[in-house]
PDB file of N, CA and C in Angstrom:
ATOM      1  N   UNK X   1     139.639 -32.783  67.441  1.00 74.00           N
ATOM      2  CA  UNK X   1     138.641 -33.356  66.566  1.00 74.00           C
ATOM      3  C   UNK X   1     137.474 -33.883  67.395  1.00 74.00           C
ATOM      4  N   UNK X   2     136.299 -33.763  66.854  1.00 85.00           N
ATOM      5  CA  UNK X   2     135.140 -34.303  67.546  1.00 85.00           C
ATOM      6  C   UNK X   2     134.397 -35.250  66.620  1.00 85.00           C
ATOM      7  N   UNK X   3     133.724 -36.187  67.223  1.00 85.00           N
ATOM      8  CA  UNK X   3     132.958 -37.174  66.466  1.00 85.00           C
ATOM      9  C   UNK X   3     131.489 -37.018  66.825  1.00 85.00           C
ATOM     10  N   UNK X   4     130.619 -37.424  65.935  1.00 85.00           N
ATOM     11  CA  UNK X   4     129.197 -37.368  66.276  1.00 85.00           C
ATOM     12  C   UNK X   4     128.912 -38.321  67.429  1.00 85.00           C
ATOM     13  N   UNK X   5     127.851 -38.083  68.163  1.00 86.00           N
ATOM     14  CA  UNK X   5     127.554 -38.970  69.286  1.00 86.00           C
ATOM     15  C   UNK X   5     127.241 -40.386  68.797  1.00 86.00           C
ATOM     16  N   UNK X   6     127.690 -41.348  69.570  1.00 81.00           N
ATOM     17  CA  UNK X   6     127.430 -42.746  69.242  1.00 81.00           C
ATOM     18  C   UNK X   6     126.030 -43.109  69.721  1.00 81.00           C
ATOM     19  N   UNK X   7     125.326 -43.871  68.927  1.00 80.00           N
ATOM     20  CA  UNK X   7     123.977 -44.312  69.263  1.00 80.00           C
ATOM     21  C   UNK X   7     123.967 -45.837  69.254  1.00 80.00           C
ATOM     22  N   UNK X   8     123.511 -46.415  70.344  1.00 82.00           N
ATOM     23  CA  UNK X   8     123.380 -47.885  70.385  1.00 82.00           C
ATOM     24  C   UNK X   8     122.020 -48.249  69.788  1.00 82.00           C
ATOM     25  N   UNK X   9     122.071 -48.740  68.572  1.00 85.00           N
ATOM     26  CA  UNK X   9     120.837 -49.083  67.882  1.00 85.00           C
ATOM     27  C   UNK X   9     120.424 -50.512  68.211  1.00 85.00           C
ATOM     28  N   UNK X  10     119.158 -50.668  68.432  1.00 91.00           N
ATOM     29  CA  UNK X  10     118.539 -51.988  68.522  1.00 91.00           C
ATOM     30  C   UNK X  10     117.683 -52.139  67.272  1.00 91.00           C
ATOM     31  N   UNK X  11     117.295 -53.349  66.930  1.00 93.00           N
ATOM     32  CA  UNK X  11     116.405 -53.501  65.774  1.00 93.00           C
ATOM     33  C   UNK X  11     115.124 -52.685  65.932  1.00 93.00           C
ATOM     34  N   UNK X  12     114.602 -52.621  67.144  1.00 94.00           N
ATOM     35  CA  UNK X  12     113.366 -51.859  67.375  1.00 94.00           C
ATOM     36  C   UNK X  12     113.588 -50.367  67.154  1.00 94.00           C
ATOM     37  N   UNK X  13     114.708 -49.853  67.640  1.00 94.00           N
ATOM     38  CA  UNK X  13     114.989 -48.422  67.476  1.00 94.00           C
ATOM     39  C   UNK X  13     115.199 -48.071  66.002  1.00 94.00           C
ATOM     40  N   UNK X  14     115.911 -48.921  65.279  1.00 94.00           N
ATOM     41  CA  UNK X  14     116.109 -48.682  63.854  1.00 94.00           C
ATOM     42  C   UNK X  14     114.767 -48.701  63.124  1.00 94.00           C
ATOM     43  N   UNK X  15     113.919 -49.655  63.454  1.00 96.00           N
ATOM     44  CA  UNK X  15     112.582 -49.725  62.850  1.00 96.00           C
ATOM     45  C   UNK X  15     111.803 -48.438  63.129  1.00 96.00           C
ATOM     46  N   UNK X  16     111.816 -48.001  64.381  1.00 96.00           N
ATOM     47  CA  UNK X  16     111.076 -46.787  64.752  1.00 96.00           C
ATOM     48  C   UNK X  16     111.616 -45.545  64.043  1.00 96.00           C
ATOM     49  N   UNK X  17     112.923 -45.441  63.923  1.00 95.00           N
ATOM     50  CA  UNK X  17     113.520 -44.280  63.244  1.00 95.00           C
ATOM     51  C   UNK X  17     113.177 -44.269  61.753  1.00 95.00           C
ATOM     52  N   UNK X  18     113.214 -45.436  61.123  1.00 96.00           N
ATOM     53  CA  UNK X  18     112.868 -45.493  59.702  1.00 96.00           C
ATOM     54  C   UNK X  18     111.387 -45.187  59.490  1.00 96.00           C
ATOM     55  N   UNK X  19     110.540 -45.675  60.398  1.00 97.00           N
ATOM     56  CA  UNK X  19     109.110 -45.370  60.307  1.00 97.00           C
ATOM     57  C   UNK X  19     108.868 -43.881  60.521  1.00 97.00           C
ATOM     58  N   UNK X  20     109.593 -43.267  61.457  1.00 97.00           N
ATOM     59  CA  UNK X  20     109.450 -41.833  61.717  1.00 97.00           C
ATOM     60  C   UNK X  20     109.899 -41.010  60.514  1.00 97.00           C
ATOM     61  N   UNK X  21     110.804 -41.566  59.696  1.00 95.00           N
ATOM     62  CA  UNK X  21     111.260 -40.874  58.487  1.00 95.00           C
ATOM     63  C   UNK X  21     110.263 -41.033  57.343  1.00 95.00           C
ATOM     64  N   UNK X  22     109.185 -41.771  57.591  1.00 96.00           N
ATOM     65  CA  UNK X  22     108.148 -41.907  56.581  1.00 96.00           C
ATOM     66  C   UNK X  22     108.245 -43.130  55.696  1.00 96.00           C
ATOM     67  N   UNK X  23     109.157 -44.044  55.999  1.00 96.00           N
ATOM     68  CA  UNK X  23     109.286 -45.253  55.184  1.00 96.00           C
ATOM     69  C   UNK X  23     108.238 -46.278  55.581  1.00 96.00           C
ATOM     70  N   UNK X  24     107.828 -47.095  54.619  1.00 95.00           N
ATOM     71  CA  UNK X  24     106.884 -48.170  54.887  1.00 95.00           C
ATOM     72  C   UNK X  24     107.481 -49.488  54.405  1.00 95.00           C
ATOM     73  N   UNK X  25     106.773 -50.581  54.628  1.00 96.00           N
ATOM     74  CA  UNK X  25     107.247 -51.922  54.238  1.00 96.00           C
ATOM     75  C   UNK X  25     108.662 -52.156  54.764  1.00 96.00           C
ATOM     76  N   UNK X  26     108.862 -51.904  56.043  1.00 97.00           N
ATOM     77  CA  UNK X  26     110.194 -51.973  56.637  1.00 97.00           C
ATOM     78  C   UNK X  26     110.663 -53.412  56.836  1.00 97.00           C
ATOM     79  N   UNK X  27     111.957 -53.616  56.642  1.00 96.00           N
ATOM     80  CA  UNK X  27     112.605 -54.897  56.906  1.00 96.00           C
ATOM     81  C   UNK X  27     113.914 -54.610  57.615  1.00 96.00           C
ATOM     82  N   UNK X  28     114.093 -55.198  58.781  1.00 96.00           N
ATOM     83  CA  UNK X  28     115.317 -55.030  59.567  1.00 96.00           C
ATOM     84  C   UNK X  28     115.939 -56.402  59.737  1.00 96.00           C
ATOM     85  N   UNK X  29     117.259 -56.481  59.627  1.00 93.00           N
ATOM     86  CA  UNK X  29     117.947 -57.753  59.821  1.00 93.00           C
ATOM     87  C   UNK X  29     119.322 -57.475  60.418  1.00 93.00           C
ATOM     88  N   UNK X  30     119.889 -58.488  61.008  1.00 88.00           N
ATOM     89  CA  UNK X  30     121.252 -58.417  61.532  1.00 88.00           C
ATOM     90  C   UNK X  30     122.185 -59.190  60.615  1.00 88.00           C
ATOM     91  N   UNK X  31     123.393 -58.698  60.438  1.00 81.00           N
ATOM     92  CA  UNK X  31     124.347 -59.365  59.555  1.00 81.00           C
ATOM     93  C   UNK X  31     125.695 -59.499  60.248  1.00 81.00           C
ATOM     94  N   UNK X  32     126.498 -60.385  59.743  1.00 73.00           N
ATOM     95  CA  UNK X  32     127.881 -60.574  60.181  1.00 73.00           C
ATOM     96  C   UNK X  32     128.047 -61.054  61.616  1.00 73.00           C
ATOM     97  N   UNK X  33     127.087 -61.813  62.137  1.00 73.00           N
ATOM     98  CA  UNK X  33     127.222 -62.272  63.522  1.00 73.00           C
ATOM     99  C   UNK X  33     128.489 -63.101  63.731  1.00 73.00           C
ATOM    100  N   UNK X  34     128.777 -64.044  62.839  1.00 78.00           N
ATOM    101  CA  UNK X  34     129.972 -64.868  63.002  1.00 78.00           C
ATOM    102  C   UNK X  34     131.234 -64.137  62.544  1.00 78.00           C
ATOM    103  N   UNK X  35     131.104 -63.281  61.571  1.00 72.00           N
ATOM    104  CA  UNK X  35     132.290 -62.614  61.021  1.00 72.00           C
ATOM    105  C   UNK X  35     132.998 -61.743  62.056  1.00 72.00           C
ATOM    106  N   UNK X  36     132.281 -61.269  63.050  1.00 75.00           N
ATOM    107  CA  UNK X  36     132.902 -60.389  64.039  1.00 75.00           C
ATOM    108  C   UNK X  36     133.893 -61.116  64.942  1.00 75.00           C
ATOM    109  N   UNK X  37     133.889 -62.439  64.907  1.00 78.00           N
ATOM    110  CA  UNK X  37     134.847 -63.195  65.718  1.00 78.00           C
ATOM    111  C   UNK X  37     136.274 -62.789  65.374  1.00 78.00           C
ATOM    112  N   UNK X  38     136.540 -62.525  64.116  1.00 70.00           N
ATOM    113  CA  UNK X  38     137.893 -62.193  63.698  1.00 70.00           C
ATOM    114  C   UNK X  38     138.221 -60.712  63.682  1.00 70.00           C
ATOM    115  N   UNK X  39     137.315 -59.856  64.139  1.00 71.00           N
ATOM    116  CA  UNK X  39     137.563 -58.417  64.067  1.00 71.00           C
ATOM    117  C   UNK X  39     138.529 -57.933  65.142  1.00 71.00           C
ATOM    118  N   UNK X  40     138.377 -58.392  66.383  1.00 69.00           N
ATOM    119  CA  UNK X  40     139.282 -57.937  67.443  1.00 69.00           C
ATOM    120  C   UNK X  40     139.327 -58.963  68.528  1.00 69.00           C
ATOM    121  N   UNK X  41     140.454 -59.427  68.952  1.00 75.00           N
ATOM    122  CA  UNK X  41     141.732 -59.190  68.287  1.00 75.00           C
ATOM    123  C   UNK X  41     141.776 -59.925  66.954  1.00 75.00           C
ATOM    124  N   UNK X  42     142.524 -59.365  66.051  1.00 78.00           N
ATOM    125  CA  UNK X  42     142.585 -59.940  64.711  1.00 78.00           C
ATOM    126  C   UNK X  42     143.521 -61.140  64.688  1.00 78.00           C
ATOM    127  N   UNK X  43     143.342 -61.944  63.717  1.00 82.00           N
ATOM    128  CA  UNK X  43     144.201 -63.109  63.539  1.00 82.00           C
ATOM    129  C   UNK X  43     143.635 -64.004  62.464  1.00 82.00           C
ATOM    130  N   UNK X  44     144.510 -64.651  61.751  1.00 87.00           N
ATOM    131  CA  UNK X  44     144.087 -65.494  60.629  1.00 87.00           C
ATOM    132  C   UNK X  44     143.175 -66.625  61.096  1.00 87.00           C
ATOM    133  N   UNK X  45     143.518 -67.268  62.199  1.00 89.00           N
ATOM    134  CA  UNK X  45     142.713 -68.383  62.691  1.00 89.00           C
ATOM    135  C   UNK X  45     141.312 -67.919  63.069  1.00 89.00           C
ATOM    136  N   UNK X  46     141.223 -66.786  63.745  1.00 87.00           N
ATOM    137  CA  UNK X  46     139.905 -66.262  64.131  1.00 87.00           C
ATOM    138  C   UNK X  46     139.096 -65.858  62.899  1.00 87.00           C
ATOM    139  N   UNK X  47     139.750 -65.302  61.899  1.00 85.00           N
ATOM    140  CA  UNK X  47     139.064 -64.926  60.661  1.00 85.00           C
ATOM    141  C   UNK X  47     138.535 -66.166  59.946  1.00 85.00           C
ATOM    142  N   UNK X  48     139.338 -67.216  59.858  1.00 88.00           N
ATOM    143  CA  UNK X  48     138.899 -68.464  59.229  1.00 88.00           C
ATOM    144  C   UNK X  48     137.763 -69.107  60.018  1.00 88.00           C
ATOM    145  N   UNK X  49     137.852 -69.052  61.344  1.00 89.00           N
ATOM    146  CA  UNK X  49     136.797 -69.606  62.187  1.00 89.00           C
ATOM    147  C   UNK X  49     135.476 -68.880  61.940  1.00 89.00           C
ATOM    148  N   UNK X  50     135.511 -67.558  61.913  1.00 84.00           N
ATOM    149  CA  UNK X  50     134.300 -66.778  61.660  1.00 84.00           C
ATOM    150  C   UNK X  50     133.708 -67.072  60.302  1.00 84.00           C
ATOM    151  N   UNK X  51     134.554 -67.138  59.274  1.00 84.00           N
ATOM    152  CA  UNK X  51     134.071 -67.444  57.929  1.00 84.00           C
ATOM    153  C   UNK X  51     133.491 -68.849  57.831  1.00 84.00           C
ATOM    154  N   UNK X  52     134.147 -69.803  58.500  1.00 89.00           N
ATOM    155  CA  UNK X  52     133.652 -71.179  58.493  1.00 89.00           C
ATOM    156  C   UNK X  52     132.308 -71.310  59.194  1.00 89.00           C
ATOM    157  N   UNK X  53     132.173 -70.658  60.341  1.00 88.00           N
ATOM    158  CA  UNK X  53     130.898 -70.697  61.053  1.00 88.00           C
ATOM    159  C   UNK X  53     129.778 -70.060  60.231  1.00 88.00           C
ATOM    160  N   UNK X  54     130.107 -68.973  59.542  1.00 83.00           N
ATOM    161  CA  UNK X  54     129.105 -68.298  58.704  1.00 83.00           C
ATOM    162  C   UNK X  54     128.577 -69.245  57.627  1.00 83.00           C
ATOM    163  N   UNK X  55     129.463 -70.059  57.061  1.00 86.00           N
ATOM    164  CA  UNK X  55     129.053 -70.976  55.992  1.00 86.00           C
ATOM    165  C   UNK X  55     128.371 -72.245  56.535  1.00 86.00           C
ATOM    166  N   UNK X  56     128.889 -72.773  57.646  1.00 91.00           N
ATOM    167  CA  UNK X  56     128.407 -74.050  58.167  1.00 91.00           C
ATOM    168  C   UNK X  56     127.172 -73.924  59.060  1.00 91.00           C
ATOM    169  N   UNK X  57     127.079 -72.849  59.803  1.00 88.00           N
ATOM    170  CA  UNK X  57     125.980 -72.677  60.752  1.00 88.00           C
ATOM    171  C   UNK X  57     125.346 -71.310  60.535  1.00 88.00           C
ATOM    172  N   UNK X  58     124.613 -71.149  59.445  1.00 84.00           N
ATOM    173  CA  UNK X  58     123.946 -69.861  59.239  1.00 84.00           C
ATOM    174  C   UNK X  58     122.893 -69.646  60.332  1.00 84.00           C
ATOM    175  N   UNK X  59     122.855 -68.445  60.854  1.00 85.00           N
ATOM    176  CA  UNK X  59     121.942 -68.148  61.949  1.00 85.00           C
ATOM    177  C   UNK X  59     120.553 -67.782  61.449  1.00 85.00           C
ATOM    178  N   UNK X  60     119.513 -68.229  62.157  1.00 87.00           N
ATOM    179  CA  UNK X  60     118.173 -67.774  61.809  1.00 87.00           C
ATOM    180  C   UNK X  60     118.038 -66.276  62.088  1.00 87.00           C
ATOM    181  N   UNK X  61     117.060 -65.663  61.465  1.00 89.00           N
ATOM    182  CA  UNK X  61     116.895 -64.210  61.550  1.00 89.00           C
ATOM    183  C   UNK X  61     116.799 -63.717  62.996  1.00 89.00           C
ATOM    184  N   UNK X  62     116.078 -64.425  63.850  1.00 90.00           N
ATOM    185  CA  UNK X  62     115.927 -63.993  65.249  1.00 90.00           C
ATOM    186  C   UNK X  62     117.282 -63.874  65.947  1.00 90.00           C
ATOM    187  N   UNK X  63     118.170 -64.811  65.698  1.00 87.00           N
ATOM    188  CA  UNK X  63     119.499 -64.730  66.318  1.00 87.00           C
ATOM    189  C   UNK X  63     120.372 -63.678  65.648  1.00 87.00           C
ATOM    190  N   UNK X  64     120.192 -63.493  64.330  1.00 86.00           N
ATOM    191  CA  UNK X  64     120.945 -62.417  63.665  1.00 86.00           C
ATOM    192  C   UNK X  64     120.565 -61.066  64.244  1.00 86.00           C
ATOM    193  N   UNK X  65     119.281 -60.877  64.522  1.00 88.00           N
ATOM    194  CA  UNK X  65     118.846 -59.610  65.124  1.00 88.00           C
ATOM    195  C   UNK X  65     119.419 -59.444  66.522  1.00 88.00           C
ATOM    196  N   UNK X  66     119.499 -60.539  67.268  1.00 86.00           N
ATOM    197  CA  UNK X  66     119.992 -60.459  68.641  1.00 86.00           C
ATOM    198  C   UNK X  66     121.511 -60.336  68.699  1.00 86.00           C
ATOM    199  N   UNK X  67     122.203 -61.135  67.905  1.00 81.00           N
ATOM    200  CA  UNK X  67     123.662 -61.188  67.971  1.00 81.00           C
ATOM    201  C   UNK X  67     124.360 -60.380  66.908  1.00 81.00           C
ATOM    202  N   UNK X  68     123.662 -59.947  65.884  1.00 72.00           N
ATOM    203  CA  UNK X  68     124.301 -59.237  64.784  1.00 72.00           C
ATOM    204  C   UNK X  68     124.955 -57.947  65.255  1.00 72.00           C
ATOM    205  N   UNK X  69     126.184 -57.775  64.911  1.00 75.00           N
ATOM    206  CA  UNK X  69     126.893 -56.554  65.279  1.00 75.00           C
ATOM    207  C   UNK X  69     126.459 -55.419  64.364  1.00 75.00           C
ATOM    208  N   UNK X  70     126.173 -55.731  63.132  1.00 83.00           N
ATOM    209  CA  UNK X  70     125.724 -54.744  62.163  1.00 83.00           C
ATOM    210  C   UNK X  70     124.251 -54.986  61.867  1.00 83.00           C
ATOM    211  N   UNK X  71     123.488 -53.920  61.830  1.00 89.00           N
ATOM    212  CA  UNK X  71     122.075 -54.012  61.461  1.00 89.00           C
ATOM    213  C   UNK X  71     121.876 -53.365  60.104  1.00 89.00           C
ATOM    214  N   UNK X  72     120.921 -53.871  59.374  1.00 92.00           N
ATOM    215  CA  UNK X  72     120.564 -53.277  58.099  1.00 92.00           C
ATOM    216  C   UNK X  72     119.055 -53.066  58.112  1.00 92.00           C
ATOM    217  N   UNK X  73     118.633 -51.930  57.608  1.00 94.00           N
ATOM    218  CA  UNK X  73     117.213 -51.637  57.543  1.00 94.00           C
ATOM    219  C   UNK X  73     116.855 -51.134  56.156  1.00 94.00           C
ATOM    220  N   UNK X  74     115.727 -51.597  55.655  1.00 95.00           N
ATOM    221  CA  UNK X  74     115.264 -51.182  54.334  1.00 95.00           C
ATOM    222  C   UNK X  74     113.785 -50.833  54.415  1.00 95.00           C
ATOM    223  N   UNK X  75     113.362 -49.935  53.571  1.00 96.00           N
ATOM    224  CA  UNK X  75     111.958 -49.570  53.518  1.00 96.00           C
ATOM    225  C   UNK X  75     111.660 -48.854  52.201  1.00 96.00           C
ATOM    226  N   UNK X  76     110.395 -48.595  51.985  1.00 96.00           N
ATOM    227  CA  UNK X  76     109.959 -47.897  50.767  1.00 96.00           C
ATOM    228  C   UNK X  76     109.602 -46.458  51.089  1.00 96.00           C
ATOM    229  N   UNK X  77     110.019 -45.581  50.196  1.00 93.00           N
ATOM    230  CA  UNK X  77     109.618 -44.168  50.303  1.00 93.00           C
ATOM    231  C   UNK X  77     108.219 -44.032  49.740  1.00 93.00           C
ATOM    232  N   UNK X  78     107.427 -43.151  50.322  1.00 87.00           N
ATOM    233  CA  UNK X  78     106.091 -42.954  49.759  1.00 87.00           C
ATOM    234  C   UNK X  78     106.178 -42.316  48.372  1.00 87.00           C
ATOM    235  N   UNK X  79     105.234 -42.691  47.517  1.00 85.00           N
ATOM    236  CA  UNK X  79     105.197 -42.094  46.175  1.00 85.00           C
ATOM    237  C   UNK X  79     104.607 -40.694  46.281  1.00 85.00           C
ATOM    238  N   UNK X  80     105.177 -39.797  45.518  1.00 73.00           N
ATOM    239  CA  UNK X  80     104.684 -38.406  45.529  1.00 73.00           C
ATOM    240  C   UNK X  80     103.414 -38.249  44.751  1.00 73.00           C
TER     241      UNK X  80
END
């Protein structure tokens, strides 16, 4: 079995790729920075810690972009 090549995306690279696809009004953000604490190794205590930090210490956008394990990008398609 083969898998597609892995790409290490940065917020800048995601922005550039979405712009190259013709999208405008782009918004990029990072999500789940604290939630990843419980992903590996797994454990109930680590999962609770990640969830608690997410609720008690929400990260500003700049840190979400830097520390976010998952990135999300949105944009508008041009009207035909």
